[in-house]
Coordinates of C-alpha atoms in Angstrom, one line a residue:
Chain A
M750 CA -24.4 -55.9 -12.7
R751 CA -27.7 -54.2 -12.2
I752 CA -27.0 -50.4 -11.7
G753 CA -29.2 -47.4 -11.2
F754 CA -27.7 -44.2 -12.6
I755 CA -29.0 -40.8 -11.5
G756 CA -28.0 -37.6 -13.2
L757 CA -27.3 -37.5 -17.0
G758 CA -25.5 -34.2 -17.3
V759 CA -22.4 -33.4 -19.3
M760 CA -20.4 -35.8 -17.0
G761 CA -23.1 -38.5 -16.1
F762 CA -24.4 -39.0 -19.6
P763 CA -21.0 -40.3 -21.1
M764 CA -20.1 -42.1 -17.9
A765 CA -23.3 -44.1 -17.8
G766 CA -22.7 -44.8 -21.5
H767 CA -19.4 -46.4 -20.6
L768 CA -21.3 -48.5 -18.0
A769 CA -23.8 -49.6 -20.7
K770 CA -21.1 -50.5 -23.1
A771 CA -19.4 -52.5 -20.4
G772 CA -22.5 -54.7 -20.3
H773 CA -24.2 -53.6 -17.2
E774 CA -28.0 -53.5 -16.9
L775 CA -28.8 -49.9 -16.4
S776 CA -31.9 -47.9 -15.1
V777 CA -31.3 -44.3 -15.5
F778 CA -33.1 -41.3 -14.1
N779 CA -32.7 -37.6 -14.9
R780 CA -34.6 -34.6 -13.5
S781 CA -35.4 -33.5 -17.1
P782 CA -36.7 -36.8 -18.5
D783 CA -35.8 -36.1 -22.2
K784 CA -32.1 -37.0 -21.5
A785 CA -33.1 -40.2 -19.8
L786 CA -35.3 -41.1 -22.9
R787 CA -32.4 -40.3 -25.2
F788 CA -30.0 -42.3 -23.2
A789 CA -32.4 -45.3 -23.1
A790 CA -32.9 -45.1 -26.8
L791 CA -29.2 -44.8 -27.5
H792 CA -27.9 -47.6 -25.2
G793 CA -31.0 -49.9 -24.7
A794 CA -31.3 -48.9 -21.1
R795 CA -34.4 -48.3 -18.9
A796 CA -35.6 -44.8 -18.5
A797 CA -36.9 -44.6 -14.8
E798 CA -39.5 -42.0 -13.8
S799 CA -38.0 -41.5 -10.4
P800 CA -35.0 -42.1 -8.3
A801 CA -36.9 -44.8 -6.5
E802 CA -37.6 -46.6 -9.8
A803 CA -34.0 -46.3 -10.9
A804 CA -32.9 -47.8 -7.6
R805 CA -35.3 -50.6 -7.5
G806 CA -33.4 -53.9 -7.1
A807 CA -30.1 -52.4 -8.0
E808 CA -26.9 -53.7 -6.6
M809 CA -25.2 -50.3 -7.3
L810 CA -26.5 -46.8 -7.4
V811 CA -24.4 -44.2 -9.2
L812 CA -25.0 -40.5 -8.6
C813 CA -23.8 -37.6 -10.7
V814 CA -26.0 -34.7 -9.6
G815 CA -25.6 -31.0 -8.6
N816 CA -25.0 -30.4 -5.0
D817 CA -25.4 -31.5 -1.3
D818 CA -29.2 -31.0 -1.3
D819 CA -29.6 -33.1 -4.6
V820 CA -27.6 -36.0 -3.2
R821 CA -29.6 -35.9 0.1
Q822 CA -32.9 -35.9 -1.8
V823 CA -32.0 -38.7 -4.1
V824 CA -30.5 -40.9 -1.4
H825 CA -33.7 -40.2 0.7
E826 CA -35.9 -41.4 -2.2
A827 CA -33.8 -44.3 -3.4
L828 CA -32.3 -45.9 -0.3
E829 CA -35.1 -48.3 0.6
H830 CA -35.5 -49.6 -2.9
L831 CA -31.9 -50.8 -3.4
A832 CA -31.0 -54.5 -3.2
K833 CA -29.7 -55.8 0.1
G834 CA -26.0 -54.9 0.6
A835 CA -26.0 -52.5 -2.4
V836 CA -23.3 -49.8 -2.8
I837 CA -24.1 -46.2 -3.6
V838 CA -21.3 -44.3 -5.4
D839 CA -21.6 -40.6 -5.4
H840 CA -19.6 -38.8 -8.1
T841 CA -21.0 -35.4 -7.2
T842 CA -18.7 -32.9 -5.6
T843 CA -20.2 -32.2 -2.2
S844 CA -19.2 -31.3 1.3
A845 CA -17.3 -33.9 3.3
R846 CA -20.0 -33.5 6.0
L847 CA -22.7 -34.6 3.5
A848 CA -20.6 -37.7 2.5
R849 CA -20.3 -38.8 6.2
E850 CA -24.0 -38.1 6.8
M851 CA -25.1 -40.1 3.8
A852 CA -22.7 -43.0 4.7
D853 CA -24.1 -43.2 8.3
R854 CA -27.6 -43.1 7.0
A855 CA -27.0 -45.7 4.3
E856 CA -25.2 -48.0 6.7
S857 CA -28.1 -48.1 9.1
L858 CA -29.9 -49.8 6.3
G859 CA -27.1 -52.1 5.4
I860 CA -26.1 -50.1 2.3
A861 CA -22.6 -48.8 1.7
F862 CA -21.9 -45.2 0.5
V863 CA -18.7 -44.2 -1.4
D864 CA -17.9 -40.5 -1.9
A865 CA -16.1 -40.5 -5.2
P866 CA -15.7 -37.0 -6.8
V867 CA -13.9 -36.9 -10.1
S868 CA -11.6 -34.8 -12.0
G869 CA -10.9 -34.8 -15.8
G870 CA -14.0 -32.9 -16.9
Q871 CA -16.3 -33.6 -19.9
A872 CA -13.4 -34.8 -22.1
G873 CA -12.2 -37.2 -19.4
A874 CA -15.8 -38.6 -19.0
E875 CA -16.3 -39.0 -22.7
N876 CA -12.9 -40.7 -23.2
G877 CA -13.3 -42.9 -20.0
V878 CA -10.2 -41.5 -18.4
L879 CA -11.5 -39.7 -15.3
T880 CA -9.6 -39.6 -12.0
V881 CA -11.7 -40.8 -9.0
M882 CA -10.8 -39.7 -5.4
A883 CA -12.8 -42.0 -3.1
G884 CA -13.8 -42.2 0.5
G885 CA -15.5 -45.0 2.3
A886 CA -15.2 -48.5 3.7
E887 CA -12.6 -50.6 2.0
G888 CA -15.0 -53.4 1.1
A889 CA -17.4 -51.1 -0.6
F890 CA -14.6 -49.3 -2.5
A891 CA -13.3 -52.7 -3.6
R892 CA -16.8 -53.6 -5.1
A893 CA -17.1 -50.2 -6.8
E894 CA -13.6 -49.9 -8.2
P895 CA -13.9 -52.4 -11.1
V896 CA -17.3 -50.8 -12.1
M897 CA -15.8 -47.2 -12.1
G898 CA -13.0 -48.6 -14.3
A899 CA -15.4 -48.2 -17.2
Y900 CA -14.9 -44.5 -17.1
A901 CA -11.9 -43.8 -15.0
K902 CA -8.2 -44.3 -15.5
T903 CA -7.0 -43.4 -12.0
I904 CA -9.1 -44.6 -9.0
R905 CA -7.7 -44.0 -5.6
R906 CA -9.2 -44.6 -2.2
I907 CA -8.0 -41.7 0.0
G908 CA -9.5 -42.9 3.3
A909 CA -12.8 -43.0 5.2
S910 CA -16.1 -41.4 4.2
G911 CA -15.6 -37.7 3.2
D912 CA -11.9 -38.2 2.4
G913 CA -12.7 -38.4 -1.3
Q914 CA -14.4 -35.1 -1.0
L915 CA -11.5 -33.5 0.9
A916 CA -9.1 -34.6 -1.8
K917 CA -11.2 -33.0 -4.5
M918 CA -11.1 -29.8 -2.5
V919 CA -7.3 -30.1 -2.4
N920 CA -7.3 -30.5 -6.2
Q921 CA -9.5 -27.4 -6.6
I922 CA -7.5 -25.2 -4.1
A923 CA -4.3 -26.1 -5.9
I924 CA -5.9 -25.2 -9.3
A925 CA -7.1 -21.8 -8.1
G926 CA -3.7 -20.4 -7.3
L927 CA -2.0 -22.2 -10.2
V928 CA -4.5 -20.9 -12.9
Q929 CA -4.4 -17.4 -11.5
G930 CA -0.6 -17.3 -11.5
L931 CA -0.5 -18.7 -15.0
A932 CA -3.1 -16.1 -16.2
E933 CA -1.0 -13.2 -14.7
A934 CA 2.2 -14.7 -16.4
A935 CA 0.4 -15.1 -19.7
M936 CA -1.2 -11.6 -19.6
F937 CA 2.1 -10.0 -18.5
A938 CA 3.9 -11.7 -21.4
K939 CA 1.3 -10.2 -23.8
S940 CA 1.6 -6.7 -22.1
A941 CA 5.4 -6.9 -22.5
G942 CA 5.0 -7.7 -26.2
I943 CA 7.2 -10.8 -26.2
D944 CA 6.9 -13.9 -28.3
T945 CA 4.5 -16.0 -26.2
D946 CA 5.1 -19.2 -28.1
A947 CA 8.9 -18.9 -27.4
V948 CA 8.3 -18.2 -23.8
L949 CA 6.1 -21.3 -23.4
E950 CA 8.8 -23.4 -24.9
A951 CA 11.4 -21.9 -22.6
V952 CA 9.5 -22.1 -19.3
S953 CA 7.1 -25.0 -19.6
Q954 CA 9.7 -27.8 -18.9
G955 CA 11.0 -26.3 -15.7
A956 CA 9.8 -25.3 -12.3
A957 CA 7.0 -23.2 -13.6
G958 CA 5.6 -26.1 -15.7
S959 CA 2.2 -27.5 -15.2
W960 CA -0.7 -29.3 -16.9
Q961 CA -2.5 -25.9 -17.0
M962 CA 0.5 -24.3 -18.8
N963 CA 0.7 -27.1 -21.3
N964 CA -3.0 -27.0 -22.0
R965 CA -4.2 -23.5 -21.4
W966 CA -1.4 -21.0 -22.0
K967 CA -2.1 -20.6 -25.8
T968 CA -5.8 -20.4 -25.4
M969 CA -5.5 -17.8 -22.6
V970 CA -3.2 -15.7 -24.9
E971 CA -5.8 -16.0 -27.7
G972 CA -8.7 -15.2 -25.4
K973 CA -10.5 -18.4 -25.8
F974 CA -12.3 -19.8 -22.8
E975 CA -14.5 -22.7 -23.9
F976 CA -12.4 -25.6 -22.9
G977 CA -14.0 -27.4 -20.0
F978 CA -14.9 -26.8 -16.4
A979 CA -17.2 -23.9 -16.0
V980 CA -16.7 -20.8 -13.7
D981 CA -20.1 -21.5 -12.0
W982 CA -19.0 -25.0 -11.0
M983 CA -15.5 -23.8 -9.9
R984 CA -17.3 -21.3 -7.6
K985 CA -19.4 -23.9 -6.2
D986 CA -16.4 -26.2 -5.5
L987 CA -14.3 -23.3 -4.0
G988 CA -17.3 -22.5 -1.8
I989 CA -17.2 -26.0 -0.4
A990 CA -13.5 -25.8 0.2
L991 CA -13.7 -22.4 1.9
D992 CA -16.4 -23.7 4.1
E993 CA -14.5 -26.8 5.0
A994 CA -11.4 -24.6 5.8
R995 CA -13.5 -22.5 8.1
S996 CA -14.0 -25.5 10.2
N997 CA -10.6 -27.2 10.0
G998 CA -8.6 -24.0 10.4
A999 CA -6.7 -24.1 7.1
K1000 CA -5.9 -20.7 5.7
L1001 CA -6.8 -20.2 2.0
P1002 CA -5.9 -16.5 1.2
V1003 CA -5.3 -17.0 -2.5
A1004 CA -8.2 -19.5 -3.1
A1005 CA -10.5 -17.0 -1.3
L1006 CA -9.3 -14.2 -3.5
V1007 CA -9.4 -16.2 -6.7
D1008 CA -13.0 -17.2 -5.7
Q1009 CA -13.8 -13.4 -5.7
F1010 CA -12.1 -13.0 -9.0
Y1011 CA -14.3 -15.8 -10.4
A1012 CA -17.4 -13.8 -9.1
E1013 CA -16.1 -10.8 -11.2
V1014 CA -15.8 -13.2 -14.2
Q1015 CA -19.4 -14.2 -13.6
S1016 CA -20.5 -10.6 -13.7
M1017 CA -18.5 -10.2 -16.9
G1018 CA -20.9 -12.7 -18.5
G1019 CA -18.4 -15.7 -18.0
R1020 CA -20.5 -18.1 -16.0
R1021 CA -20.0 -20.8 -18.6
W1022 CA -16.5 -19.8 -19.5
D1023 CA -13.8 -22.3 -18.3
T1024 CA -11.5 -21.7 -15.3
S1025 CA -8.7 -20.1 -17.4
S1026 CA -11.0 -17.1 -18.0
L1027 CA -9.2 -15.5 -15.1
A1028 CA -7.1 -14.2 -17.9
A1029 CA -10.1 -12.4 -19.4
R1030 CA -10.6 -10.6 -16.1
L1031 CA -6.9 -9.5 -16.0
S1032 CA -7.0 -8.1 -19.6
R1033 CA -10.5 -6.5 -19.6
D1034 CA -9.6 -2.8 -19.4
S1035 CA -6.4 -3.1 -21.6
Chain B
M547 CA 37.5 -20.1 -26.7
R548 CA 39.0 -17.4 -24.5
I549 CA 36.3 -16.6 -21.9
G550 CA 36.1 -14.2 -19.0
F551 CA 33.8 -15.3 -16.2
I552 CA 32.6 -12.9 -13.5
G553 CA 30.6 -14.1 -10.4
L554 CA 31.3 -17.6 -8.8
G555 CA 28.3 -17.9 -6.6
V556 CA 26.2 -21.0 -6.1
M557 CA 25.2 -20.7 -9.8
G558 CA 28.3 -19.2 -11.4
F559 CA 30.9 -21.6 -9.8
P560 CA 29.5 -24.8 -11.3
M561 CA 28.6 -23.1 -14.6
A562 CA 32.2 -21.9 -15.0
G563 CA 33.3 -25.4 -14.1
H564 CA 31.4 -26.9 -17.0
L565 CA 33.1 -24.3 -19.3
A566 CA 36.5 -25.3 -18.1
K567 CA 35.7 -29.0 -18.5
A568 CA 34.5 -28.2 -22.1
G569 CA 38.1 -27.0 -22.8
H570 CA 37.7 -23.2 -22.8
E571 CA 40.5 -21.0 -21.6
L572 CA 39.0 -19.2 -18.5
S573 CA 39.9 -16.2 -16.7
V574 CA 37.6 -15.8 -13.6
F575 CA 36.9 -13.0 -11.2
N576 CA 34.9 -12.9 -8.0
R577 CA 34.3 -10.1 -5.6
S578 CA 35.5 -12.2 -2.7
P579 CA 38.9 -13.5 -4.2
D580 CA 39.0 -16.9 -2.3
K581 CA 36.3 -18.4 -4.6
A582 CA 38.3 -17.4 -7.7
L583 CA 41.5 -18.8 -6.2
R584 CA 39.7 -22.1 -5.3
F585 CA 38.1 -22.2 -8.8
A586 CA 41.6 -21.6 -10.4
A587 CA 43.2 -24.3 -8.4
L588 CA 40.4 -26.8 -9.1
H589 CA 40.2 -26.2 -12.8
G590 CA 43.5 -24.8 -13.8
A591 CA 41.9 -21.5 -14.8
R592 CA 43.4 -18.0 -14.2
A593 CA 42.2 -16.1 -11.2
A594 CA 41.8 -12.4 -12.3
E595 CA 42.1 -9.5 -9.8
S596 CA 39.5 -7.3 -11.5
P597 CA 36.7 -7.4 -14.0
A598 CA 39.0 -5.7 -16.4
E599 CA 41.7 -8.5 -16.1
A600 CA 39.1 -11.1 -16.6
A601 CA 37.9 -9.4 -19.7
R602 CA 41.3 -8.7 -21.2
G603 CA 41.4 -10.3 -24.7
A604 CA 38.4 -12.4 -24.1
E605 CA 36.1 -13.3 -27.0
M606 CA 33.3 -13.9 -24.6
L607 CA 32.4 -12.5 -21.1
V608 CA 30.0 -14.4 -18.9
L609 CA 28.4 -12.7 -16.0
C610 CA 26.6 -14.3 -13.1
V611 CA 26.3 -11.6 -10.6
G612 CA 23.7 -10.2 -8.2
N613 CA 21.6 -7.4 -9.6
D614 CA 21.3 -4.4 -12.1
D615 CA 23.9 -2.3 -10.4
D616 CA 26.4 -5.2 -10.3
V617 CA 26.1 -5.8 -14.0
R618 CA 26.3 -2.1 -14.9
Q619 CA 29.5 -1.8 -12.8
V620 CA 31.1 -4.9 -14.2
V621 CA 30.3 -4.0 -17.8
H622 CA 31.7 -0.5 -17.1
E623 CA 35.0 -1.9 -15.9
A624 CA 35.3 -4.7 -18.6
L625 CA 33.9 -3.4 -21.8
E626 CA 37.1 -1.7 -23.3
H627 CA 39.3 -4.7 -22.5
L628 CA 37.4 -7.3 -24.4
A629 CA 38.6 -8.6 -27.8
K630 CA 37.1 -6.9 -30.8
G631 CA 33.7 -8.3 -31.6
A632 CA 33.3 -10.1 -28.4
V633 CA 30.0 -11.2 -26.9
I634 CA 28.9 -10.4 -23.3
V635 CA 26.5 -13.1 -21.9
D636 CA 24.6 -12.0 -18.9
H637 CA 23.1 -14.8 -16.8
T638 CA 22.1 -12.4 -14.0
T639 CA 18.3 -11.8 -13.4
T640 CA 17.9 -8.1 -14.0
S641 CA 15.4 -5.6 -15.4
A642 CA 14.7 -5.7 -19.0
R643 CA 15.7 -1.9 -19.2
L644 CA 19.2 -2.7 -17.8
A645 CA 19.6 -5.4 -20.5
R646 CA 18.6 -2.9 -23.2
E647 CA 21.0 -0.2 -21.7
M648 CA 23.9 -2.6 -21.6
A649 CA 23.2 -3.9 -25.2
D650 CA 23.2 -0.2 -26.5
R651 CA 26.3 0.7 -24.7
A652 CA 28.2 -2.4 -25.7
E653 CA 27.1 -2.1 -29.3
S654 CA 28.6 1.4 -29.5
L655 CA 31.9 -0.3 -29.0
G656 CA 31.3 -3.2 -31.4
I657 CA 30.6 -5.6 -28.6
A658 CA 27.3 -7.7 -28.5
F659 CA 25.3 -8.1 -25.2
V660 CA 22.9 -11.0 -24.6
D661 CA 20.7 -11.1 -21.7
A662 CA 20.4 -14.8 -20.7
P663 CA 18.7 -15.4 -17.3
V664 CA 18.5 -18.9 -16.3
S665 CA 16.1 -21.2 -14.4
G666 CA 16.9 -24.6 -12.9
G667 CA 18.5 -23.6 -9.8
Q668 CA 21.8 -24.8 -8.1
A669 CA 21.1 -28.4 -9.1
G670 CA 20.4 -27.4 -12.7
A671 CA 23.8 -25.6 -12.7
E672 CA 25.7 -28.5 -11.1
N673 CA 24.2 -31.0 -13.5
G674 CA 24.5 -28.7 -16.6
V675 CA 20.8 -28.8 -17.3
L676 CA 19.7 -25.2 -16.9
T677 CA 17.2 -23.4 -19.0
V678 CA 18.4 -20.1 -20.6
M679 CA 15.9 -17.5 -21.8
A680 CA 17.8 -15.2 -24.1
G681 CA 17.3 -11.7 -25.6
G682 CA 19.6 -10.0 -28.1
A683 CA 20.8 -10.0 -31.7
E684 CA 20.5 -13.3 -33.6
G685 CA 24.1 -13.4 -34.6
A686 CA 25.4 -12.9 -31.0
F687 CA 23.0 -15.5 -29.7
A688 CA 24.2 -18.0 -32.3
R689 CA 27.8 -17.5 -31.1
A690 CA 26.9 -17.8 -27.4
E691 CA 24.4 -20.7 -27.8
P692 CA 27.1 -23.6 -28.2
V693 CA 29.1 -22.2 -25.4
M694 CA 26.1 -22.2 -23.0
G695 CA 25.4 -25.8 -24.1
A696 CA 28.1 -26.7 -21.5
Y697 CA 25.7 -26.0 -18.7
A698 CA 22.2 -25.6 -20.2
K699 CA 19.9 -28.2 -21.6
T700 CA 17.2 -25.8 -23.0
I701 CA 18.4 -22.7 -24.7
R702 CA 15.7 -20.4 -26.3
R703 CA 16.1 -16.9 -27.9
I704 CA 12.9 -15.1 -27.0
G705 CA 13.6 -12.0 -29.0
A706 CA 15.5 -8.7 -28.9
S707 CA 17.5 -7.3 -25.9
G708 CA 15.5 -7.5 -22.7
D709 CA 13.2 -10.3 -24.0
G710 CA 15.1 -12.9 -22.1
Q711 CA 14.6 -10.9 -18.9
L712 CA 10.9 -10.6 -19.6
A713 CA 10.6 -14.3 -20.1
K714 CA 12.2 -14.9 -16.7
M715 CA 9.7 -12.6 -15.1
V716 CA 6.9 -14.6 -16.8
N717 CA 8.5 -17.7 -15.2
Q718 CA 8.6 -16.3 -11.7
I719 CA 5.0 -14.8 -11.9
A720 CA 3.7 -18.2 -12.8
I721 CA 5.6 -19.8 -10.0
A722 CA 4.4 -17.4 -7.4
G723 CA 0.6 -18.2 -7.8
L724 CA 1.5 -21.8 -8.5
V725 CA 3.5 -22.4 -5.3
Q726 CA 1.1 -20.4 -3.1
G727 CA -1.9 -22.4 -4.4
L728 CA 0.1 -25.7 -3.9
A729 CA 1.0 -24.6 -0.3
E730 CA -2.6 -23.8 0.5
A731 CA -3.7 -27.2 -0.9
A732 CA -1.0 -29.1 1.0
M733 CA -1.7 -27.4 4.3
F734 CA -5.4 -27.8 3.8
A735 CA -4.8 -31.6 3.3
K736 CA -2.8 -31.6 6.6
S737 CA -5.5 -29.7 8.4
A738 CA -8.1 -32.0 7.1
G739 CA -6.1 -34.9 8.4
I740 CA -6.2 -37.0 5.1
D741 CA -3.6 -39.2 3.7
T742 CA -1.4 -36.7 1.8
D743 CA 0.5 -39.5 -0.1
A744 CA -2.8 -40.9 -1.5
V745 CA -4.0 -37.3 -2.4
L746 CA -0.8 -36.7 -4.2
E747 CA -1.2 -39.8 -6.3
A748 CA -4.8 -39.0 -7.1
V749 CA -4.4 -35.4 -8.1
S750 CA -0.8 -35.1 -9.5
Q751 CA -1.5 -36.5 -12.9
G752 CA -4.5 -34.3 -13.7
A753 CA -5.3 -30.6 -14.1
A754 CA -3.8 -29.7 -10.8
G755 CA -0.4 -31.3 -11.7
S756 CA 2.8 -29.4 -11.9
W757 CA 6.5 -29.7 -11.5
Q758 CA 6.1 -28.0 -8.1
M759 CA 3.5 -30.6 -7.0
N760 CA 5.8 -33.5 -8.2
N761 CA 8.8 -32.1 -6.4
R762 CA 7.6 -30.0 -3.4
W763 CA 4.3 -31.4 -2.1
K764 CA 6.0 -34.1 0.2
T765 CA 8.6 -31.7 1.5
M766 CA 6.0 -29.0 2.2
V767 CA 4.0 -31.5 4.1
E768 CA 7.1 -32.4 6.1
G769 CA 8.0 -28.8 6.7
K770 CA 11.3 -29.0 4.9
F771 CA 12.4 -25.9 3.0
E772 CA 16.0 -26.3 2.0
F773 CA 15.7 -27.4 -1.6
G774 CA 16.8 -24.5 -3.8
F775 CA 15.9 -21.1 -4.8
A776 CA 16.0 -18.7 -1.7
V777 CA 13.2 -16.4 -0.7
D778 CA 15.5 -13.5 -0.7
W779 CA 16.3 -14.1 -4.4
M780 CA 12.5 -14.7 -5.2
R781 CA 11.7 -11.3 -3.7
K782 CA 14.4 -9.7 -5.8
D783 CA 12.9 -11.3 -9.0
L784 CA 9.2 -10.5 -8.0
G785 CA 10.4 -6.9 -7.4
I786 CA 11.7 -6.7 -10.9
A787 CA 8.5 -8.2 -12.3
L788 CA 6.2 -5.9 -10.3
D789 CA 8.3 -3.0 -11.5
E790 CA 8.0 -4.0 -15.1
A791 CA 4.3 -4.4 -14.7
R792 CA 4.0 -1.0 -13.4
S793 CA 5.2 0.3 -16.7
N794 CA 3.7 -2.2 -19.0
G795 CA 0.3 -2.1 -17.4
A796 CA 0.0 -5.8 -16.6
K797 CA -2.0 -6.6 -13.4
L798 CA -0.3 -9.0 -11.0
P799 CA -2.7 -9.2 -8.0
V800 CA -1.6 -12.6 -6.7
A801 CA 2.2 -12.2 -7.5
A802 CA 2.0 -8.9 -5.5
L803 CA 0.3 -10.6 -2.6
V804 CA 2.7 -13.6 -2.7
D805 CA 5.6 -11.1 -2.7
Q806 CA 4.2 -9.8 0.6
F807 CA 3.8 -13.3 1.9
Y808 CA 7.5 -13.8 1.1
A809 CA 8.2 -10.7 3.2
E810 CA 6.5 -12.3 6.1
V811 CA 8.5 -15.6 5.6
Q812 CA 11.7 -13.3 5.6
S813 CA 10.6 -11.9 9.0
M814 CA 10.0 -15.6 10.3
G815 CA 13.7 -16.1 9.6
G816 CA 13.3 -17.7 6.3
R817 CA 15.5 -15.5 4.1
R818 CA 17.4 -18.6 2.9
W819 CA 14.4 -21.1 2.8
D820 CA 13.3 -22.1 -0.5
T821 CA 10.2 -20.7 -2.3
S822 CA 8.0 -23.5 -1.0
S823 CA 8.3 -22.1 2.5
L824 CA 5.0 -20.2 1.8
A825 CA 3.7 -23.4 3.4
A826 CA 5.5 -22.6 6.6
R827 CA 3.8 -19.2 6.8
L828 CA 0.3 -20.8 6.3
S829 CA 0.9 -23.3 9.2
R830 CA 2.8 -21.1 11.6
D831 CA 0.1 -20.7 14.2
S832 CA -1.4 -24.1 13.9

């Protein structure tokens, strides 16, 4: 399939690579052109000089950019250049409102728009095992799903446009409380001076168990915070969720508090640390 | 083995039952005697009329009572009646200080004391698959371990006296943040009006995944809160953890906040609801 791919960051670069390996004909654009040139050289793809050029004649346009404004700008530039009946798949984490706005705008030109935020991080992108939470028309999703299979293991359509973004917010809200609870537990164990490996073995299989406990307990105890999703990105995502909650009436007392804790981690120099660095904040004076 | 068993509540009754089925010679005591009589009738055990009688000549004394004061009182009454070299195994969740105090006191009479709080709840006790987090001397633990195997699947010695209790605190601290985060996520999903089953499928295998998500998401969404560990007991356990943190210097901002949320659940009439009822608190005005 002829695919335009926009945004070759830590996620987009390996995701586009999986599409190239799957045999798709790619035209890639990135704001800083060196990445597009490197990608083109590595995978024999075309390095486009603008979103419009990446979109020209493409049956699918895949976005992996930074935020709502980036998506709006790229769609604005690309929309009229796409092939008739094309599908835009947006892997950016954005507001649900933006997803609905883009879907409406695309539809008026006969183009489908699927909001498709991912989880699984850089490792998931590199290993092609991401999770995709999608929103949009069933037909458009059905066309996009096999293509996304090149880099995703779990692909679920949650519902209409925006619902993929709402599911991603659910994911980040759950993680906020979970990681803070785990950080408090791990730092308590250290303060108490008990054998943290024995504790992990005892508690990880029961009601306190989680992916985060299995994967981040030991690194939290060791004070290592370079394993994935950065604090700056988590704050962006929590900001989107808190904003959505302001309009749908949901109460997020701990997610809001943890967002503030991440602000403290940022001011500790931890903007690029991973989300488990809440533990560093707890242990900083001790 | 000749075993005294004290405390036939929702946990102790089925645990003692597993010991009886394993062939041990049991003498059981419960504050309200009807339970001891019922147990004796059911399992052919002896119903003792006091902790001292339950302890008389026993090689092991197992406790499953309410709190620090209960343990202190029972040990005071039972200690001098135990067989020489006996082991006391205390499954009550208590302070670590109480465990060390009891271990010292027992040791002065040649008796071993193992603090051995459990997780896994009523279902875990009934099915004999509890997790035990133990503290105490290695020799005493080695003697107690095969006996506890009658009702526990995972049995770990964490370290010296009190360390089992500290591990249980770690477990409850982790659960506090985790369950609140999950409750916020589930109630957000409801407020957003998205398909909560599809969201669960999409997010439960990734970085937001947990035992709580697998087992409590659906019941939270349905507003059902009768699945296990009661809010009153969670508040007792969090109180112990917060007290310990006051002395070891650990910071527990979210565990402290969630403890206050549980106080609100209590005043909503939820003293016997399970810990996932944090979701009821979030949704009460909507």
